[in-house]
């Protein structure tokens, strides 16, 4: 009875939206905004670009709602079709952007090593994750939003990325995906097969232990040790938490530090500068522990310096991804902290 009531309300809102009622359209479409934002982020690797794509999707949907009919697809599926087209266009446009030149000489020792496949990537707040996968999904939500997974997606051809996310992450049926992409089911399935194979090849064969459960005492213990070590500039305590093959990535810079020795030298430099004392504010990004990093200034005020996301393996840290401080507002973190 309750389900029937919801259908009647939706039908009424849809009828009013087709007639030009903007409020009815917003009530219908806004309930899908968050999941569309997560989808566009997986496609584009950027929360800013994802928000732009969602805005364009909502505008196009409003402009086309008069011709929409549920006989071919649900409103949700129709919105995903529009969002997919916007993301594919954005991915193609990104490939046409001029390649940025990076000056490695500006780095103090140790000089980072270039990555083979530089990509654009930004973190995504866990607070915005609330999209249960469909019955045919092959990936759990946390796995499908991890930095490693989203990074791998950015290295696949755009069409394959769309098929993989729609089928294996969101659990849409093959015929629904084919309709969204305006291709045959055979073509969509072929792209999915190639995407799965490419993704499998990109999975690192590290032999790492699985990370502890999010929010578990085991995860909390590692996170607390990392924060204490960094805030107190305790290099020995920090290094003890790292795996031998730990890697620091620094998007959007196509460089990184690989291995405990280089990462130790990098952290030594971070701690050694005179008067450089830090404060870490914990949060979560991409289903992983994260921190806003603040550096104390001459007046005691601590200014945002960076944003770190940790990748855990068992009771150790196997990866750190350093983002620019400009991402902090998306996590509700301030640009500065008052002095103590």
Short mmCIF file of N, CA and C in Angstrom, two decimals, residues 55-129:
data_model
loop_
_atom_site.label_atom_id
_atom_site.label_comp_id
_atom_site.label_asym_id
_atom_site.label_seq_id
_atom_site.Cartn_x
_atom_site.Cartn_y
_atom_site.Cartn_z
N UNK A 55 25.10 19.43 -12.54
CA UNK A 55 24.35 20.65 -12.85
C UNK A 55 23.87 20.64 -14.30
N UNK A 56 24.75 20.25 -15.21
CA UNK A 56 24.38 20.18 -16.62
C UNK A 56 23.31 19.13 -16.84
N UNK A 57 23.40 18.02 -16.09
CA UNK A 57 22.40 16.95 -16.21
C UNK A 57 21.03 17.45 -15.78
N UNK A 58 20.98 18.13 -14.65
CA UNK A 58 19.70 18.63 -14.15
C UNK A 58 19.09 19.66 -15.11
N UNK A 59 19.93 20.51 -15.68
CA UNK A 59 19.43 21.51 -16.62
C UNK A 59 18.87 20.83 -17.87
N UNK A 60 19.63 19.86 -18.41
CA UNK A 60 19.16 19.16 -19.60
C UNK A 60 17.88 18.38 -19.32
N UNK A 61 17.79 17.79 -18.12
CA UNK A 61 16.59 17.04 -17.76
C UNK A 61 15.37 17.97 -17.66
N UNK A 62 15.57 19.12 -17.06
CA UNK A 62 14.47 20.09 -16.95
C UNK A 62 14.01 20.54 -18.33
N UNK A 63 14.97 20.77 -19.21
CA UNK A 63 14.62 21.21 -20.56
C UNK A 63 13.94 20.11 -21.36
N UNK A 64 14.21 18.85 -21.01
CA UNK A 64 13.65 17.75 -21.79
C UNK A 64 12.53 16.98 -21.11
N UNK A 65 12.14 17.42 -19.89
CA UNK A 65 11.15 16.64 -19.12
C UNK A 65 9.80 16.56 -19.83
N UNK A 66 9.49 17.55 -20.65
CA UNK A 66 8.21 17.53 -21.34
C UNK A 66 8.06 16.34 -22.28
N UNK A 67 9.17 15.84 -22.80
CA UNK A 67 9.12 14.72 -23.72
C UNK A 67 9.46 13.39 -23.08
N UNK A 68 9.69 13.39 -21.76
CA UNK A 68 10.06 12.15 -21.09
C UNK A 68 8.83 11.27 -20.87
N UNK A 69 8.99 9.97 -21.09
CA UNK A 69 7.94 9.01 -20.82
C UNK A 69 8.52 7.79 -20.12
N UNK A 70 7.84 7.30 -19.13
CA UNK A 70 8.32 6.14 -18.38
C UNK A 70 8.07 4.83 -19.11
N UNK A 71 7.51 4.88 -20.30
CA UNK A 71 7.30 3.66 -21.05
C UNK A 71 8.62 3.05 -21.51
N UNK A 72 9.64 3.89 -21.72
CA UNK A 72 10.94 3.39 -22.18
C UNK A 72 11.92 3.18 -21.02
N UNK A 73 11.89 4.05 -20.02
CA UNK A 73 12.84 3.94 -18.91
C UNK A 73 12.30 4.71 -17.72
N UNK A 74 12.81 4.35 -16.53
CA UNK A 74 12.43 5.09 -15.33
C UNK A 74 13.11 6.45 -15.35
N UNK A 75 12.62 7.35 -14.50
CA UNK A 75 13.24 8.68 -14.40
C UNK A 75 14.70 8.55 -13.99
N UNK A 76 14.99 7.65 -13.06
CA UNK A 76 16.37 7.47 -12.59
C UNK A 76 17.27 7.03 -13.74
N UNK A 77 16.82 6.06 -14.52
CA UNK A 77 17.62 5.58 -15.64
C UNK A 77 17.82 6.68 -16.68
N UNK A 78 16.79 7.45 -16.91
CA UNK A 78 16.87 8.57 -17.87
C UNK A 78 17.89 9.59 -17.40
N UNK A 79 17.90 9.91 -16.11
CA UNK A 79 18.88 10.86 -15.57
C UNK A 79 20.30 10.32 -15.71
N UNK A 80 20.47 9.02 -15.48
CA UNK A 80 21.79 8.42 -15.65
C UNK A 80 22.25 8.49 -17.10
N UNK A 81 21.32 8.33 -18.03
CA UNK A 81 21.66 8.43 -19.45
C UNK A 81 22.18 9.82 -19.77
N UNK A 82 21.49 10.83 -19.28
CA UNK A 82 21.93 12.21 -19.52
C UNK A 82 23.29 12.45 -18.87
N UNK A 83 23.44 12.01 -17.62
CA UNK A 83 24.70 12.21 -16.89
C UNK A 83 25.85 11.50 -17.60
N UNK A 84 25.59 10.31 -18.13
CA UNK A 84 26.63 9.57 -18.84
C UNK A 84 27.12 10.34 -20.05
N UNK A 85 26.20 10.89 -20.82
CA UNK A 85 26.59 11.69 -21.99
C UNK A 85 27.41 12.90 -21.59
N UNK A 86 27.02 13.57 -20.50
CA UNK A 86 27.78 14.73 -20.05
C UNK A 86 29.19 14.33 -19.62
N UNK A 87 29.31 13.21 -18.93
CA UNK A 87 30.63 12.75 -18.47
C UNK A 87 31.51 12.31 -19.63
N UNK A 88 30.92 11.62 -20.61
CA UNK A 88 31.70 11.20 -21.77
C UNK A 88 32.22 12.42 -22.52
N UNK A 89 31.39 13.44 -22.65
CA UNK A 89 31.83 14.68 -23.30
C UNK A 89 32.97 15.33 -22.51
N UNK A 90 32.85 15.32 -21.18
CA UNK A 90 33.89 15.92 -20.34
C UNK A 90 35.19 15.15 -20.45
N UNK A 91 35.12 13.81 -20.50
CA UNK A 91 36.33 13.00 -20.63
C UNK A 91 37.01 13.28 -21.97
N UNK A 92 36.22 13.40 -23.02
CA UNK A 92 36.81 13.68 -24.34
C UNK A 92 37.44 15.07 -24.37
N UNK A 93 36.78 16.03 -23.74
CA UNK A 93 37.33 17.38 -23.69
C UNK A 93 38.62 17.42 -22.89
N UNK A 94 38.70 16.64 -21.83
CA UNK A 94 39.90 16.62 -21.00
C UNK A 94 41.10 16.12 -21.79
N UNK A 95 40.87 15.19 -22.72
CA UNK A 95 41.98 14.66 -23.52
C UNK A 95 42.53 15.71 -24.46
N UNK A 96 41.72 16.74 -24.75
CA UNK A 96 42.17 17.77 -25.68
C UNK A 96 42.88 18.92 -24.95
N UNK A 97 42.93 18.86 -23.62
CA UNK A 97 43.61 19.92 -22.88
C UNK A 97 45.12 19.81 -23.08
N UNK A 98 45.83 20.93 -23.14
CA UNK A 98 47.29 20.87 -23.30
C UNK A 98 47.92 20.22 -22.07
N UNK A 99 48.96 19.44 -22.32
CA UNK A 99 49.67 18.77 -21.23
C UNK A 99 50.49 19.80 -20.46
N UNK A 100 50.34 19.80 -19.15
CA UNK A 100 51.07 20.76 -18.33
C UNK A 100 52.51 20.32 -18.15
N UNK A 101 53.42 21.28 -18.25
CA UNK A 101 54.83 21.00 -18.03
C UNK A 101 55.16 21.15 -16.55
N UNK A 102 55.86 20.17 -16.00
CA UNK A 102 56.22 20.20 -14.58
C UNK A 102 57.72 20.33 -14.44
N UNK A 103 58.14 21.22 -13.55
CA UNK A 103 59.56 21.48 -13.33
C UNK A 103 60.04 20.65 -12.14
N UNK A 104 60.71 19.54 -12.43
CA UNK A 104 61.20 18.65 -11.38
C UNK A 104 62.32 19.31 -10.58
N UNK A 105 63.02 20.26 -11.17
CA UNK A 105 64.17 20.87 -10.51
C UNK A 105 63.77 21.67 -9.27
N UNK A 106 62.49 22.01 -9.16
CA UNK A 106 62.09 22.81 -7.99
C UNK A 106 62.03 21.98 -6.72
N UNK A 107 62.08 20.66 -6.86
CA UNK A 107 62.01 19.79 -5.69
C UNK A 107 63.37 19.69 -5.02
N UNK A 108 63.35 19.76 -3.69
CA UNK A 108 64.56 19.46 -2.93
C UNK A 108 64.72 17.94 -2.86
N UNK A 109 65.92 17.49 -2.55
CA UNK A 109 66.13 16.05 -2.41
C UNK A 109 65.28 15.50 -1.25
N UNK A 110 64.67 14.33 -1.43
CA UNK A 110 64.79 13.47 -2.61
C UNK A 110 63.86 13.92 -3.73
N UNK A 111 64.37 13.88 -4.96
CA UNK A 111 63.56 14.27 -6.11
C UNK A 111 62.59 13.13 -6.43
N UNK A 112 61.31 13.43 -6.58
CA UNK A 112 60.34 12.37 -6.86
C UNK A 112 60.53 11.79 -8.27
N UNK A 113 60.06 10.59 -8.45
CA UNK A 113 60.14 9.94 -9.75
C UNK A 113 58.83 10.14 -10.50
N UNK A 114 58.91 10.38 -11.82
CA UNK A 114 57.68 10.55 -12.61
C UNK A 114 56.86 9.27 -12.62
N UNK A 115 55.55 9.44 -12.68
CA UNK A 115 54.66 8.30 -12.85
C UNK A 115 54.44 8.08 -14.34
N UNK A 116 54.25 6.83 -14.71
CA UNK A 116 54.12 6.50 -16.13
C UNK A 116 52.85 7.09 -16.74
N UNK A 117 51.77 7.12 -15.96
CA UNK A 117 50.48 7.54 -16.51
C UNK A 117 49.86 8.61 -15.61
N UNK A 118 50.29 9.86 -15.79
CA UNK A 118 49.74 10.92 -14.94
C UNK A 118 48.24 11.08 -15.17
N UNK A 119 47.51 11.31 -14.11
CA UNK A 119 46.06 11.49 -14.20
C UNK A 119 45.64 12.65 -13.31
N UNK A 120 44.45 13.14 -13.56
CA UNK A 120 43.85 14.15 -12.69
C UNK A 120 42.98 13.42 -11.68
N UNK A 121 43.12 13.76 -10.41
CA UNK A 121 42.35 13.07 -9.38
C UNK A 121 42.13 14.00 -8.20
N UNK A 122 40.93 13.93 -7.63
CA UNK A 122 40.61 14.64 -6.40
C UNK A 122 39.93 13.66 -5.44
N UNK A 123 39.97 13.93 -4.14
CA UNK A 123 39.32 13.04 -3.17
C UNK A 123 37.82 13.30 -3.11
N UNK A 124 37.08 12.32 -2.58
CA UNK A 124 35.62 12.44 -2.47
C UNK A 124 35.20 12.22 -1.02
N UNK A 125 34.40 13.12 -0.45
CA UNK A 125 34.01 12.99 0.97
C UNK A 125 33.12 11.78 1.23
N UNK A 126 33.45 11.02 2.26
CA UNK A 126 32.60 9.89 2.64
C UNK A 126 31.20 10.34 3.03
N UNK A 127 31.08 11.57 3.52
CA UNK A 127 29.77 12.07 3.96
C UNK A 127 28.76 12.11 2.82
N UNK A 128 29.24 12.10 1.57
CA UNK A 128 28.34 12.15 0.42
C UNK A 128 28.05 10.78 -0.16
N UNK A 129 28.59 9.73 0.46
CA UNK A 129 28.39 8.38 -0.05
C UNK A 129 27.14 7.76 0.58
#
